[in-house]
Coordinates of C-alpha atoms and ligand atoms in Angstrom, one line a residue:
R743 CA 96.2 113.9 88.5
E744 CA 99.6 114.5 89.9
V745 CA 100.3 118.0 91.1
D746 CA 102.9 119.8 88.9
L747 CA 104.7 122.1 91.3
F748 CA 107.0 123.2 88.6
G749 CA 104.6 124.2 86.0
V750 CA 101.1 125.4 85.7
D751 CA 100.0 124.2 89.1
C752 CA 102.3 126.7 90.7
F753 CA 100.4 129.5 89.0
L754 CA 97.0 128.0 89.7
L755 CA 97.8 127.6 93.4
V756 CA 98.9 131.2 93.6
S757 CA 95.9 132.5 91.7
R758 CA 93.6 130.7 94.1
I759 CA 95.4 132.2 97.0
I760 CA 95.1 135.7 95.6
I761 CA 91.4 135.2 95.0
E762 CA 90.7 133.6 98.4
N763 CA 93.0 135.4 100.6
A764 CA 93.3 139.1 100.0
R765 CA 95.7 139.7 102.9
I766 CA 98.7 138.2 101.2
T767 CA 97.8 139.2 97.7
I768 CA 100.4 141.9 97.5
I769 CA 103.3 139.7 98.6
T770 CA 102.3 136.8 96.3
T771 CA 101.9 139.2 93.4
I772 CA 105.4 140.4 93.8
I773 CA 106.7 136.9 93.9
I774 CA 104.7 135.9 90.9
L775 CA 106.1 138.8 88.9
A776 CA 109.6 137.8 90.0
F777 CA 108.9 134.3 88.9
V778 CA 107.3 135.0 85.6
L779 CA 109.6 137.8 84.6
G780 CA 112.8 136.5 85.9
L781 CA 113.2 132.9 86.6
Y782 CA 110.6 131.1 84.5
P783 CA 112.0 131.9 81.0
V784 CA 115.5 131.0 82.1
V785 CA 114.5 127.7 83.5
E786 CA 112.4 126.8 80.5
T787 CA 115.0 127.6 77.9
S788 CA 118.2 126.4 79.4
Q789 CA 119.5 123.0 80.6
S790 CA 123.0 124.1 81.2
A791 CA 124.7 123.6 84.6
S792 CA 125.4 127.2 85.0
Q793 CA 121.7 127.9 85.2
S794 CA 120.9 125.3 87.8
K795 CA 120.8 127.9 90.5
Y796 CA 117.7 129.3 88.9
V797 CA 116.2 125.9 89.0
A798 CA 117.0 125.7 92.7
K799 CA 115.5 129.1 93.3
R800 CA 112.4 128.2 91.5
I801 CA 112.0 125.0 93.5
D802 CA 112.5 127.0 96.7
L803 CA 109.7 129.4 95.6
C804 CA 107.3 126.6 95.0
V805 CA 108.2 124.8 98.2
W806 CA 107.5 128.1 100.0
W807 CA 104.2 128.5 98.4
A808 CA 103.2 124.9 98.9
G809 CA 104.4 124.9 102.5
E810 CA 102.9 128.1 103.7
T811 CA 99.5 128.3 101.9
P812 CA 96.3 127.1 103.5
A813 CA 96.1 123.4 103.8
T814 CA 92.7 123.2 102.1
L815 CA 94.2 124.3 98.9
L816 CA 97.1 122.0 99.2
T817 CA 96.0 118.6 100.3
N818 CA 97.7 117.1 97.3
A819 CA 100.7 119.4 97.1
A820 CA 101.9 119.3 100.7
P821 CA 103.5 115.9 100.6
I822 CA 105.5 116.8 97.5
V823 CA 107.2 119.6 99.5
S824 CA 109.0 117.0 101.6
W825 CA 110.6 115.4 98.6
F826 CA 112.9 118.3 98.1
K827 CA 114.8 117.7 101.3
M828 CA 116.0 114.2 100.4
V829 CA 119.5 113.1 99.4
P830 CA 120.5 110.1 97.3
I831 CA 122.2 107.3 99.1
P832 CA 124.2 105.2 96.7
G833 CA 123.9 101.4 96.8
G834 CA 126.8 99.5 98.3
V835 CA 128.1 97.0 100.8
F836 CA 129.0 98.0 104.4
T837 CA 130.0 96.6 107.7
M838 CA 126.8 96.5 109.8
G839 CA 127.0 96.3 113.6
T840 CA 130.3 96.0 115.5
D841 CA 132.5 93.4 117.1
D842 CA 133.3 96.0 119.8
P843 CA 129.8 96.7 121.1
G844 CA 129.3 99.7 123.3
V845 CA 126.1 98.1 124.8
P846 CA 126.5 94.3 124.2
Q847 CA 123.0 93.4 125.4
D848 CA 121.5 95.5 122.6
G849 CA 122.7 93.0 119.9
E850 CA 125.1 95.4 118.2
G851 CA 127.2 92.5 117.1
P852 CA 128.5 90.7 115.3
A853 CA 130.0 92.9 112.6
R854 CA 128.6 91.6 109.3
K855 CA 128.7 92.5 105.6
V856 CA 125.4 93.8 104.3
H857 CA 124.5 94.9 100.8
V858 CA 122.0 97.8 100.5
K859 CA 120.5 99.0 97.2
A860 CA 120.4 102.7 96.4
F861 CA 117.6 104.8 97.9
H862 CA 116.8 108.4 99.0
M863 CA 116.7 109.6 102.5
D864 CA 115.3 112.7 104.3
K865 CA 118.3 115.0 104.9
Y866 CA 116.7 116.0 108.3
E867 CA 114.5 114.4 110.9
V868 CA 110.8 115.2 110.3
S869 CA 110.2 118.6 111.9
N870 CA 107.2 120.0 113.7
T871 CA 106.5 122.2 110.6
E872 CA 106.4 119.1 108.3
F873 CA 104.3 117.1 110.7
Q874 CA 101.9 120.0 111.1
R875 CA 101.4 120.1 107.3
F876 CA 100.5 116.4 107.5
V877 CA 98.1 116.9 110.3
R878 CA 96.4 119.8 108.6
A879 CA 96.0 117.8 105.4
T880 CA 94.8 114.6 107.0
N881 CA 93.5 115.5 110.4
H882 CA 95.7 112.7 111.7
V883 CA 95.4 112.1 115.5
T884 CA 98.6 110.7 117.1
E885 CA 98.5 107.8 119.5
A886 CA 99.8 110.0 122.3
E887 CA 96.8 112.3 121.7
R888 CA 94.4 109.4 121.6
F889 CA 95.9 107.7 124.7
G890 CA 95.9 111.1 126.5
D891 CA 99.5 110.8 127.8
S892 CA 103.1 110.2 126.7
F893 CA 106.5 109.8 128.4
V894 CA 108.4 113.0 129.1
F895 CA 111.9 113.4 130.6
E896 CA 111.5 114.6 134.1
G897 CA 114.3 117.2 133.8
L898 CA 112.2 119.2 131.3
L899 CA 108.9 119.3 133.2
S900 CA 107.5 122.3 135.0
E901 CA 107.0 121.9 138.8
K902 CA 103.3 122.2 138.2
V903 CA 103.1 119.2 135.8
K904 CA 105.6 117.2 137.9
S905 CA 103.5 117.6 141.1
G906 CA 100.5 115.9 139.5
I907 CA 102.3 112.7 138.6
T908 CA 102.5 109.7 140.9
Q909 CA 103.8 106.8 138.8
A910 CA 107.2 106.4 137.2
V911 CA 109.2 103.7 135.4
A912 CA 111.1 101.7 138.0
E913 CA 114.3 101.1 136.0
A914 CA 114.3 104.6 134.5
P915 CA 112.7 107.0 137.1
W916 CA 113.5 110.0 134.9
W917 CA 110.7 109.1 132.6
L918 CA 107.2 110.3 133.7
P919 CA 103.9 109.6 132.0
V920 CA 102.5 113.1 131.4
K921 CA 98.8 113.7 130.8
G922 CA 98.3 115.9 127.7
A923 CA 101.9 115.5 126.4
S924 CA 101.9 115.1 122.6
W925 CA 103.8 116.5 119.6
R926 CA 102.0 119.8 120.1
H927 CA 102.8 119.9 123.8
P928 CA 106.1 118.1 124.2
E929 CA 106.4 118.7 128.0
G930 CA 102.7 118.6 128.8
P931 CA 99.7 121.0 128.5
D932 CA 101.7 124.0 129.7
S933 CA 104.3 123.7 126.9
N934 CA 104.1 124.3 123.1
I935 CA 106.1 124.1 119.9
T936 CA 105.8 127.7 118.8
N937 CA 109.5 128.5 119.1
R938 CA 110.7 125.1 117.8
M939 CA 108.8 124.4 114.6
D940 CA 112.2 123.5 113.0
H941 CA 112.9 120.9 115.8
P942 CA 112.2 117.2 115.3
V943 CA 108.6 116.2 115.9
L944 CA 108.4 114.2 119.2
H945 CA 105.8 111.9 120.8
I946 CA 105.3 110.1 117.5
S947 CA 104.6 106.4 117.7
W948 CA 106.0 104.0 115.1
N949 CA 102.4 103.7 113.8
N950 CA 102.1 107.5 113.4
A951 CA 105.5 107.6 111.7
V952 CA 104.4 105.0 109.2
S953 CA 101.2 107.1 108.5
Y954 CA 103.3 110.2 107.9
C955 CA 105.8 108.5 105.6
T956 CA 103.0 106.7 103.7
W957 CA 101.2 110.0 103.2
A958 CA 104.4 111.6 101.9
G959 CA 104.8 108.7 99.4
K960 CA 107.7 107.4 101.3
R961 CA 108.4 104.7 104.0
L962 CA 110.5 104.1 107.1
P963 CA 114.1 103.0 106.5
T964 CA 115.1 99.4 107.3
E965 CA 117.6 99.2 110.1
A966 CA 120.3 98.3 107.5
E967 CA 119.4 101.3 105.4
W968 CA 119.5 103.6 108.4
E969 CA 122.8 102.4 109.6
Y970 CA 124.4 102.4 106.1
A971 CA 123.2 106.0 105.7
C972 CA 124.4 106.9 109.2
R973 CA 127.9 105.8 108.3
G974 CA 128.1 108.3 105.4
G975 CA 130.4 106.1 103.3
L976 CA 132.9 105.5 106.1
D977 CA 133.8 102.0 107.2
N978 CA 133.4 100.7 110.7
R979 CA 133.5 104.1 112.6
L980 CA 131.7 105.0 115.7
F981 CA 130.0 108.2 114.5
P982 CA 128.8 109.5 111.1
W983 CA 132.0 111.6 110.8
G984 CA 134.6 109.2 112.2
N985 CA 135.8 108.0 115.7
K986 CA 136.4 111.3 117.5
L987 CA 133.7 112.5 119.8
L988 CA 134.7 116.2 119.2
P989 CA 136.2 116.5 115.8
K990 CA 138.2 119.8 115.5
D991 CA 137.1 120.3 119.2
Q992 CA 133.6 121.0 118.0
H993 CA 130.3 119.4 118.9
Y994 CA 128.9 117.4 115.9
M995 CA 125.7 116.1 117.7
N996 CA 123.2 117.0 120.4
I997 CA 123.7 114.6 123.3
W998 CA 124.0 115.0 127.1
Q999 CA 127.0 116.8 128.7
G1000 CA 127.2 116.8 132.5
H1001 CA 125.8 114.4 135.1
F1002 CA 122.8 112.4 133.8
P1003 CA 120.0 112.8 134.7
Y1004 CA 120.6 115.7 137.0
H1005 CA 122.4 118.4 135.0
N1006 CA 122.9 118.9 131.3
T1007 CA 125.5 121.6 130.8
A1008 CA 124.3 121.9 127.1
E1009 CA 127.9 122.5 125.9
D1010 CA 126.7 121.3 122.5
G1011 CA 124.2 124.3 122.5
Y1012 CA 121.0 122.5 123.5
D1013 CA 119.6 120.9 126.7
S1014 CA 116.7 119.5 124.8
T1015 CA 116.2 119.1 121.0
A1016 CA 118.1 121.1 118.4
P1017 CA 116.8 122.3 115.0
V1018 CA 116.8 119.4 112.5
T1019 CA 119.3 121.4 110.4
A1020 CA 121.9 121.8 113.3
Y1021 CA 125.5 120.5 113.2
P1022 CA 127.5 119.5 110.1
P1023 CA 126.1 116.8 107.8
N1024 CA 127.7 113.5 107.2
G1025 CA 129.3 112.3 103.9
Y1026 CA 125.8 111.7 102.4
G1027 CA 124.5 115.2 103.5
L1028 CA 122.4 113.8 106.4
H1029 CA 122.1 115.9 109.6
N1030 CA 121.6 114.6 113.2
M1031 CA 121.7 110.9 112.4
V1032 CA 123.1 110.5 115.9
G1033 CA 121.8 112.5 118.9
N1034 CA 118.9 114.9 118.9
A1035 CA 116.0 112.5 118.6
W1036 CA 115.8 108.7 118.3
E1037 CA 114.6 107.6 114.9
W1038 CA 112.2 104.8 114.2
T1039 CA 113.1 102.1 111.7
A1040 CA 110.8 99.6 109.9
D1041 CA 112.4 96.5 111.5
W1042 CA 111.1 94.4 114.4
W1043 CA 113.6 94.1 117.3
N1044 CA 115.8 91.1 117.6
I1045 CA 119.3 90.8 119.0
H1046 CA 120.6 87.7 117.1
H1047 CA 122.0 88.3 113.7
T1048 CA 123.6 86.0 111.1
V1049 CA 127.2 86.6 110.1
D1050 CA 126.3 85.6 106.5
E1051 CA 126.6 88.3 103.9
V1052 CA 123.0 89.4 103.1
E1053 CA 121.3 91.7 100.7
N1054 CA 118.7 94.4 101.7
P1055 CA 117.8 92.7 105.1
T1056 CA 114.4 93.7 106.5
G1057 CA 114.9 92.2 110.0
V1058 CA 112.9 89.4 111.6
P1059 CA 109.3 88.8 110.3
T1060 CA 107.6 89.7 113.5
G1061 CA 108.2 90.8 117.1
K1062 CA 107.0 92.9 120.0
D1063 CA 109.2 96.0 119.6
K1064 CA 110.5 98.1 116.7
V1065 CA 114.1 99.1 116.3
K1066 CA 115.0 102.7 116.9
K1067 CA 118.4 104.2 116.1
G1068 CA 120.7 107.1 116.7
G1069 CA 120.2 108.0 120.4
S1070 CA 118.9 111.4 121.5
Y1071 CA 119.8 114.6 123.4
M1072 CA 119.4 112.6 126.6
C1073 CA 122.2 110.1 125.8
H1074 CA 125.3 110.2 128.0
K1075 CA 128.0 107.6 127.9
S1076 CA 127.2 106.6 131.5
Y1077 CA 123.6 105.5 130.8
C1078 CA 123.1 105.4 127.1
Y1079 CA 126.2 105.1 125.0
R1080 CA 123.9 104.8 122.0
Y1081 CA 124.8 107.9 119.9
R1082 CA 126.8 105.6 117.5
C1083 CA 125.8 104.2 114.1
A1084 CA 125.9 100.6 115.3
A1085 CA 123.9 101.3 118.4
R1086 CA 120.2 100.4 118.7
S1087 CA 117.3 100.2 121.0
Q1088 CA 113.6 99.4 120.9
N1089 CA 110.1 100.4 121.8
T1090 CA 106.6 99.0 121.1
P1091 CA 105.0 100.4 117.9
D1092 CA 102.5 102.4 119.9
S1093 CA 105.1 104.0 122.3
S1094 CA 105.9 107.7 122.2
A1095 CA 108.3 109.9 124.2
S1096 CA 109.9 113.3 124.3
N1097 CA 113.1 112.1 122.6
L1098 CA 111.7 109.9 119.9
G1099 CA 111.1 111.0 116.3
F1100 CA 111.8 109.7 112.8
R1101 CA 112.7 110.4 109.2
C1102 CA 111.6 108.7 106.0
V1103 CA 113.2 107.2 102.9
A1104 CA 112.1 106.4 99.4
D1105 CA 113.3 103.9 96.7
Q1106 CA 113.3 106.7 94.2
L1107 CA 112.1 110.2 93.7
P1108 CA 109.0 110.8 91.6
D1109 CA 109.7 112.0 88.0
R1110 CA 108.5 115.5 88.8
V1111 CA 111.2 116.0 91.5
K1112 CA 114.2 114.4 89.7
Ligands
NAG1820 C1 104.4 128.9 124.1 O1 105.5 128.8 125.1 C2 106.2 129.9 125.3 C3 107.3 129.6 126.3 O2 108.1 128.5 125.7 C4 105.3 131.0 125.9 O3 106.1 132.2 126.0 C5 104.2 131.3 124.9 O4 103.3 132.2 125.5 C6 103.5 130.0 124.6 N1 102.5 130.3 123.6 C7 101.2 129.8 123.7 C8 100.3 130.1 122.5 O5 100.8 129.2 124.6

């Protein structure tokens, strides 16, 4: 049976918590009273627009319960929580790619007309909080954890961790394979995510991202969907908000300022990841489509594209690498001018790194959430 977060299941969940966890009984009782006495009758008896803020409050309440209660009670409810942070992306036709590529060898061109049907997309990159709910509910072990290491940007490592590493990537010496690096320990065993639960989850392979989205009843976006959503309704612009790097003299994304890879001045507020909610959203309400963390897409990598007008393209049928989009906090124009909607890069589906995350999409919301 589907969990009804808006009706009786809300009460059942809270009742069980009261019985099984005396410590938070008082708090939950107060919230239940507020819910029963205040919001519930209003929501049940009114459909008018002026009351919709009560609906929103009630949803927040249930999301809070479902998100913060012990996972054993909530194996079924936890994925539903993630549905509330999606926005509708209207169907339409857009100019995918560019005839003025920033990184020509990446196959950014040619500019081509692509039709995309309507879908819903996560407003934010999947955060550590959300990924932790998934792991608690499923005991999922990421590939970085299974392999025992993952790639970390040298500039973020402690001297202790750095001194233990002998190999590096020849063409990108700032990437070091770090033993014990994973989503829980983004810079190796002596690091943690305690103070960045609202930052994008990192060190997640494409395979792990697919597992998360599937668990949540969602899927990864195709590259076309991702790029269409990135553009936020604007045609043929560099960034989700237009062509200016610093609109209104403000930072709209988390990238690298300073001399890469030596010094990040963090003028945008962050020398590593930012909270997934940071910076203004684009025209569709999406945050951090460019910068912060790279995001996986469903498509296999390929740099040759037809100029024919196509509908809902899903990329080439097979390949070695998957497409990632959006660039990251490490991108600087000198090395990685990839914090643009048309930009793209690739990794094998089992790769993970300290600047690579994801968000999910869905064709439609379940009835309960509409
Ligand atoms: C987590 O890391 C912070 C520093 O970022 C440190 O102060 C804290 O003690 C660490 N917590 C744990 C549980 O290791």
